[in-house]
Coordinates of C-alpha atoms in Angstrom, one line a residue:
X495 CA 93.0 -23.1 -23.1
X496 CA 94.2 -22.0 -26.4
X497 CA 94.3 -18.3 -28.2
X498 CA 91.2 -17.4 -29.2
X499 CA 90.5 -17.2 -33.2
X500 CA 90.7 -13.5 -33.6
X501 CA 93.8 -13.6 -32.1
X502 CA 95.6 -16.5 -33.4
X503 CA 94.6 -14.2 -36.6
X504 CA 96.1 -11.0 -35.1
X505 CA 99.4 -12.6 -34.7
X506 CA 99.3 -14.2 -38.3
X507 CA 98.8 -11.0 -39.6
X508 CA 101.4 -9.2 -37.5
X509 CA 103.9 -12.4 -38.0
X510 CA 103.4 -12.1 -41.9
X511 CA 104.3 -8.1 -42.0
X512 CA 107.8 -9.5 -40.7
X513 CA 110.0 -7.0 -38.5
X514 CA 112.5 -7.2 -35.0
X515 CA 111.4 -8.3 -32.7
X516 CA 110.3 -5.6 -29.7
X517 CA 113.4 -6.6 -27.5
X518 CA 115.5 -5.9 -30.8
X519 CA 114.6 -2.8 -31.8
X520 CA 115.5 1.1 -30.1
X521 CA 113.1 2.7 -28.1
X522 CA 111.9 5.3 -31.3
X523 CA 111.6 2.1 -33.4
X524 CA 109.6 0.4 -30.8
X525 CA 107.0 3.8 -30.0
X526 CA 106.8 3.9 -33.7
X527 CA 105.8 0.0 -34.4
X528 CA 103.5 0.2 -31.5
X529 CA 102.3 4.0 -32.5
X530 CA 101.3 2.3 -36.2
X531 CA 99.0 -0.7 -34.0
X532 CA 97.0 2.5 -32.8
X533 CA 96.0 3.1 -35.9
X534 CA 93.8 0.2 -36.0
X535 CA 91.5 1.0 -33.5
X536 CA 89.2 3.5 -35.1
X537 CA 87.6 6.8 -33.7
X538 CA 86.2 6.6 -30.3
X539 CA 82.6 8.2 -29.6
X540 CA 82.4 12.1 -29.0
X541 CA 82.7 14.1 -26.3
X542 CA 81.1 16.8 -24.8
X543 CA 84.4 18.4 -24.6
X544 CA 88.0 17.8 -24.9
X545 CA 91.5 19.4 -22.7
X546 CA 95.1 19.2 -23.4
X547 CA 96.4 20.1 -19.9
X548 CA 100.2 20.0 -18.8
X549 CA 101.1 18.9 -15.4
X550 CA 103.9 20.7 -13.7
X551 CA 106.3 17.6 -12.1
X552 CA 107.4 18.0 -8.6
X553 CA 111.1 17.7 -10.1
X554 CA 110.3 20.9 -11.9
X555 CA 109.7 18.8 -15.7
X556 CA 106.3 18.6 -17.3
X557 CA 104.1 16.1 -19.2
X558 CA 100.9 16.1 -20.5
X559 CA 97.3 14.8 -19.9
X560 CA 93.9 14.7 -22.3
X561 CA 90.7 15.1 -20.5
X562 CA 88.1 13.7 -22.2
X563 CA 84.6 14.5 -20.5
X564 CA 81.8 12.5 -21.9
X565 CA 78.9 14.9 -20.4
X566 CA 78.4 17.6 -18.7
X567 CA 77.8 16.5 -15.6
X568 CA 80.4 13.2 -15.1
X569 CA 79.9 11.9 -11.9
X570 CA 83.4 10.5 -11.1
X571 CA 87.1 10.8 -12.8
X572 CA 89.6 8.2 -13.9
X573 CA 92.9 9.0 -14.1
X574 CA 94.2 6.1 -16.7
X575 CA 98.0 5.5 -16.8
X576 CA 98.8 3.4 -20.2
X577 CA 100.8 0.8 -20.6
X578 CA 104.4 0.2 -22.6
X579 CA 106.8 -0.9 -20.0
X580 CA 107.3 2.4 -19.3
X581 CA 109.4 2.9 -22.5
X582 CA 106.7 3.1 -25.2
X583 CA 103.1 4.3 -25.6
X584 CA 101.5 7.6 -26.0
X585 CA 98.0 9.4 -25.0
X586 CA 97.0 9.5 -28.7
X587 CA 97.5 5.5 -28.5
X588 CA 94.8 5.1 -25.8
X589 CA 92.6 7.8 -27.0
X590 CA 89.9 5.6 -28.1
X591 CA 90.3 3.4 -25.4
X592 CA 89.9 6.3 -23.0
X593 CA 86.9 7.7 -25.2
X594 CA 85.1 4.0 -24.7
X595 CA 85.7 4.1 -20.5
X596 CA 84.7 7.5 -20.7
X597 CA 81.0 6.9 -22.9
X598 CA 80.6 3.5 -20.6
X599 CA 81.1 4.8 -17.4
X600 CA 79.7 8.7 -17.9
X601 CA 83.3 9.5 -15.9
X602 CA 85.6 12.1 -16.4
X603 CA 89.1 10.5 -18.0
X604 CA 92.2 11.8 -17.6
X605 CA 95.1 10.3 -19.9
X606 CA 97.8 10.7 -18.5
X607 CA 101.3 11.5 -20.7
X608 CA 104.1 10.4 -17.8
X609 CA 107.6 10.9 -19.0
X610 CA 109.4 8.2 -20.5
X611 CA 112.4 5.9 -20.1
X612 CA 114.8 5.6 -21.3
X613 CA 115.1 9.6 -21.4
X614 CA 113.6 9.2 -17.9
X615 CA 114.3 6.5 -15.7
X616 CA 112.8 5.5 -12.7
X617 CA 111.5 6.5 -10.4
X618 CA 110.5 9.6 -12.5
X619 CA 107.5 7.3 -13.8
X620 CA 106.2 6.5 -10.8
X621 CA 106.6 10.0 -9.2
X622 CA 104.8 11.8 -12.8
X623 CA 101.9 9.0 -12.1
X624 CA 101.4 10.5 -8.4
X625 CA 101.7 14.2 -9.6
X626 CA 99.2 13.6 -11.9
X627 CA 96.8 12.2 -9.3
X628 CA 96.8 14.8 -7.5
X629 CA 96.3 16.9 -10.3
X630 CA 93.6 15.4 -11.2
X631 CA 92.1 15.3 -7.8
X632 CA 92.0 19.3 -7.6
X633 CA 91.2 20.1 -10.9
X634 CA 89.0 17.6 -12.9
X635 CA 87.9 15.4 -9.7
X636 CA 87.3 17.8 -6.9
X637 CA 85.0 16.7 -5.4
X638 CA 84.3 13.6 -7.3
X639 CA 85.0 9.9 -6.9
X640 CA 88.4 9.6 -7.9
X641 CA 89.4 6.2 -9.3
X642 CA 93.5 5.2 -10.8
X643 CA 93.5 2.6 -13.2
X644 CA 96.0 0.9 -16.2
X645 CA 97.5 -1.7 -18.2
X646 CA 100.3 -3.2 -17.6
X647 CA 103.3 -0.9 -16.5
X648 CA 100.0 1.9 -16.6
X649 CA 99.1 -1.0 -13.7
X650 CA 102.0 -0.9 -12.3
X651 CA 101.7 2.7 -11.9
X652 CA 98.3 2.8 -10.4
X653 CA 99.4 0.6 -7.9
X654 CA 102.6 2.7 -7.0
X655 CA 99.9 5.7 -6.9
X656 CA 97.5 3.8 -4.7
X657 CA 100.0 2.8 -1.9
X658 CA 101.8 6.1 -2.1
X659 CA 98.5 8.1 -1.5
X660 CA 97.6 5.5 1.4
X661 CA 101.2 6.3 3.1
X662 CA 101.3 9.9 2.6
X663 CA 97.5 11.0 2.9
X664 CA 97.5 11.8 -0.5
X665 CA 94.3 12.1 -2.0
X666 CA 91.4 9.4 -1.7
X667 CA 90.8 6.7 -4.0
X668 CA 87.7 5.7 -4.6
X669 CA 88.7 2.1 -6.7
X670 CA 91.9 0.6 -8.4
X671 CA 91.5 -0.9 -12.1
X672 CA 95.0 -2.9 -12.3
X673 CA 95.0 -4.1 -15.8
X674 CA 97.2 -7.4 -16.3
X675 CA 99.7 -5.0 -14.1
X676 CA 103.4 -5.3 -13.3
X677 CA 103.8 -5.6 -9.8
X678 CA 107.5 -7.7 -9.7
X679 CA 110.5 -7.6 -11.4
X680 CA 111.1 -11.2 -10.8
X681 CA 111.2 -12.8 -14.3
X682 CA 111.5 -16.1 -14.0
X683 CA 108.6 -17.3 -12.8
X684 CA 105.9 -20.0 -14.1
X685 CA 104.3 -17.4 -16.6
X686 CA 107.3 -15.8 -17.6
X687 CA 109.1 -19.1 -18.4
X688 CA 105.7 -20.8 -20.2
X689 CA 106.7 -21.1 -23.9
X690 CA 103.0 -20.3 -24.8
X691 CA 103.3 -17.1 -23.4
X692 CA 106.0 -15.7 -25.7
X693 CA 103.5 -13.6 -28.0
X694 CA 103.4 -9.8 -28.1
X695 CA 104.8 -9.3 -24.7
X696 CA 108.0 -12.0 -24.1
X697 CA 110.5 -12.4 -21.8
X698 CA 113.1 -11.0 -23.9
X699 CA 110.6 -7.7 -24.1
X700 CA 110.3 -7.7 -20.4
X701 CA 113.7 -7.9 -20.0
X702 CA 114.5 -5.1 -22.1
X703 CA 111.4 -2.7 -20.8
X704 CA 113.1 -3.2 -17.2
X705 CA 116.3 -2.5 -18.5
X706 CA 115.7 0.9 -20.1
X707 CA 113.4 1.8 -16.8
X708 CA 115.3 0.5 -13.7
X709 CA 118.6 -0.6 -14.5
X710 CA 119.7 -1.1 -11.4
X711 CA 118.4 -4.2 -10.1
X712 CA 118.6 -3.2 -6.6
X713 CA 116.1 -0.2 -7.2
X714 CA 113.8 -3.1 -9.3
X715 CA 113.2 -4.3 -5.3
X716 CA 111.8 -1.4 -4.1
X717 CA 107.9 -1.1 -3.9
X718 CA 107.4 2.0 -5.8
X719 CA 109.0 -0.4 -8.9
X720 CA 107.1 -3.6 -7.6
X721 CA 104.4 -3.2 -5.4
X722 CA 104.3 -6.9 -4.8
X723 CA 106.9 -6.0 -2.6
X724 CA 105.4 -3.8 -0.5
X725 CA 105.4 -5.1 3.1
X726 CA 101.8 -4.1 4.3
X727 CA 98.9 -3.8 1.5
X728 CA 96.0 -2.9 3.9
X729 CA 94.3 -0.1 3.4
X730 CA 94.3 0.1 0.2
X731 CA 91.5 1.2 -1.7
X732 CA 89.2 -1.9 -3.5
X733 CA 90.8 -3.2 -6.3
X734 CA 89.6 -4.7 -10.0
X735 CA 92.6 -6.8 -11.3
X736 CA 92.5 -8.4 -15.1
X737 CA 94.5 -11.2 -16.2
X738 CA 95.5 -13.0 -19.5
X739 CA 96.2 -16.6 -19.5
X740 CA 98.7 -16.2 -22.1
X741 CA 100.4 -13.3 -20.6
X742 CA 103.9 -13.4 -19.0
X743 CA 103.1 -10.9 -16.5
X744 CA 99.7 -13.1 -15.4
X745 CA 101.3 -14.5 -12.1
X746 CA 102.4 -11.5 -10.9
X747 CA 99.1 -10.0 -11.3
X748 CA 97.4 -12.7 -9.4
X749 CA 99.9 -12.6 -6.6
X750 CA 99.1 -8.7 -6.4
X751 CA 95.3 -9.7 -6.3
X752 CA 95.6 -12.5 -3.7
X753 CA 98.1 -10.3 -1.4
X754 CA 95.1 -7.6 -1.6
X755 CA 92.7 -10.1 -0.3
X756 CA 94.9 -11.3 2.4
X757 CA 95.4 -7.8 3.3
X758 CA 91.7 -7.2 3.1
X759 CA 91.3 -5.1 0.5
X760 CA 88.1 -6.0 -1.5
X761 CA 89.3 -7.2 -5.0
X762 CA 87.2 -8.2 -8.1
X763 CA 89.3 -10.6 -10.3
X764 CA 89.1 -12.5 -13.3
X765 CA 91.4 -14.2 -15.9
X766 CA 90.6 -13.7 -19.2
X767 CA 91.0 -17.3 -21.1
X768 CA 92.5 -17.3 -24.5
X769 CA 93.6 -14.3 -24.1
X770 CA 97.1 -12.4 -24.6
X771 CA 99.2 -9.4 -23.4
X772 CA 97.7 -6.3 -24.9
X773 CA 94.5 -7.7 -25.2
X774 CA 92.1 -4.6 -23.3
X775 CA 93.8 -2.2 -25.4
X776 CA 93.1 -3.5 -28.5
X777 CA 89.4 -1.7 -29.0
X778 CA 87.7 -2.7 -32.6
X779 CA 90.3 -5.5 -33.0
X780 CA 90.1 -8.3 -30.0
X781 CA 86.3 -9.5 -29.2
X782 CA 88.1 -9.7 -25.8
X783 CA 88.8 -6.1 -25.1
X784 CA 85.1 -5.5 -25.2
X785 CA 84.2 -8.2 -22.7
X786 CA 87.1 -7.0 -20.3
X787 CA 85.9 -3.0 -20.8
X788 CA 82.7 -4.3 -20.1
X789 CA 83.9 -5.8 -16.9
X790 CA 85.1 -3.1 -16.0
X791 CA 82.6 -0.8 -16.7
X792 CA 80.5 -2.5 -14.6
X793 CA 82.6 -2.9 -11.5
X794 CA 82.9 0.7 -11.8
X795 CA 79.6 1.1 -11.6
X796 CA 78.8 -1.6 -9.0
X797 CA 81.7 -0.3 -6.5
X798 CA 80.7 3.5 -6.8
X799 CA 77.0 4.1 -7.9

């Protein structure tokens, strides 16, 4: 199936303002080109209350985290790690996102500010995403529902998070949201190589994202980098993963969902048709995102409630 109209439209617009391409620019030239796209999305709705926290690291650094609390009485908490192959991306980025999950679902969110590579390479990624879920889990989610979810490397993370938790009785997880998530660093596979999936998100971009984050390809192998390669996935808490048909990263995330099935992990999946990288983000832009939040929303709803 082809792009959908709104955004064949998108990338006419974006293609007409000119610029590098991603896998061309710095990092700060990249975090500021994708900072501007935020711009786009609008206001989300209001809270009942909003909390800039900082989360001490087990390495003795710090990052931040928003907690946007829709009512007074939220029922579970997500702890959402965003996306921008670990190199770009910022909570104010995601903030109407995480305002629109947070209205929807009635749930605690916690956006979650992990350090960033290339200033910090991995595995400090990976280990700020499990700090911050256990954070989250004696703070905003005691004694609620706890639930990890992302897009893209913010997938990645959650799945890091989720198996981590499992192996080291970490805190319980009620549901993983993998959004279109990277779960190998093998790059040359059928979606990766597909011409029509050059858009946003390229080869050439993935390429560069791994090579500011894990430059050492022997470290790319390990599972805390690409869960796919994890030996054993059961026990894992249910999982909701989202794919784009036009999406280099789309066979990986499929292989993630049908290792999780084999392993016996209840999984929701769906592929969203027409659809590119970036799409879920894009709140107020893409028809898309709001059929994929929706989705989610409602497996939320129908796993936990």
């Amino acid at each position: 199936m082809s792009l959908d109209d709104a955004t064949t439209q998108f990338l006419k617009q974006m293609s007409e303002a000119g610029g590098k391409p991603l896998h061309e620019m710095t990092p700060e030239e990249a975090r500021a080109m994708v900072g501007a796209l935020g711009d786009l999305y609008g206001k989300g709705p209001e809270m009942a209350r909003v909390e800039e926290a900082v989360i001490e690291a087990a390495d003795g650094g710090s990052f931040g985290a928003r907690v946007l609390v829709p009512v007074e009485d939220p029922w579970a908490v997500i702890v959402y790690y965003h996306g921008g192959g670990w190199v770009v991306g910022a909570i104010d980025e995601f903030d109407t996102l995480g305002r629109m999950l947070a209205h929807r679902t009635s749930c605690t969110v916690v956006l979650v500010d992990y350090r960033l590579a290339p200033e910090h390479r991995y595995p400090v990624a990976a280990r700020d995403a499990y700090d911050a879920l256990c954070w989250a889990a004696k703070g905003p989610g005691r004694d609620l529902p706890v639930i990890v979810a992302g897009d893209s490397a913010g997938g990645n993370l959650s799945a890091v998070v989720a198996q981590r938790s499992r192996d080291e009785g970490g805190p319980a997880i009620a549901l993983q949201v993998l959004i279109y998530p990277v779960t190998d660093c093998d790059l040359d596979n059928a979606s990766y190589t597909d011409p029509a999936n050059q858009l946003m998100l390229s080869r050439d971009s993935m390429v560069w994202f791994w090579d500011h984050y894990a430059p050492d390809p022997a470290a790319r192998a390990n599972a805390d980098a690409s869960p796919l390669r994890a030996q054993d996935l059961s026990g894992l808490p249910p999982a909701v993963v989202l794919t784009a048909e036009h999406d280099v990263l789309r066979d990986e995330g499929e292989a993630y969902a049908e290792r999780l099935r084999e392993a016996g992990v209840p999984v929701r999946f769906k592929r969203f048709e027409g659809q590119m990288h970036a799409f879920f983000t894009m709140v107020n832009v893409l028809p898309g995102s709001a059929a994929a939040i929706t989705m989610v929303v409602e497996a939320i709803d129908g796993s936990l409630r």
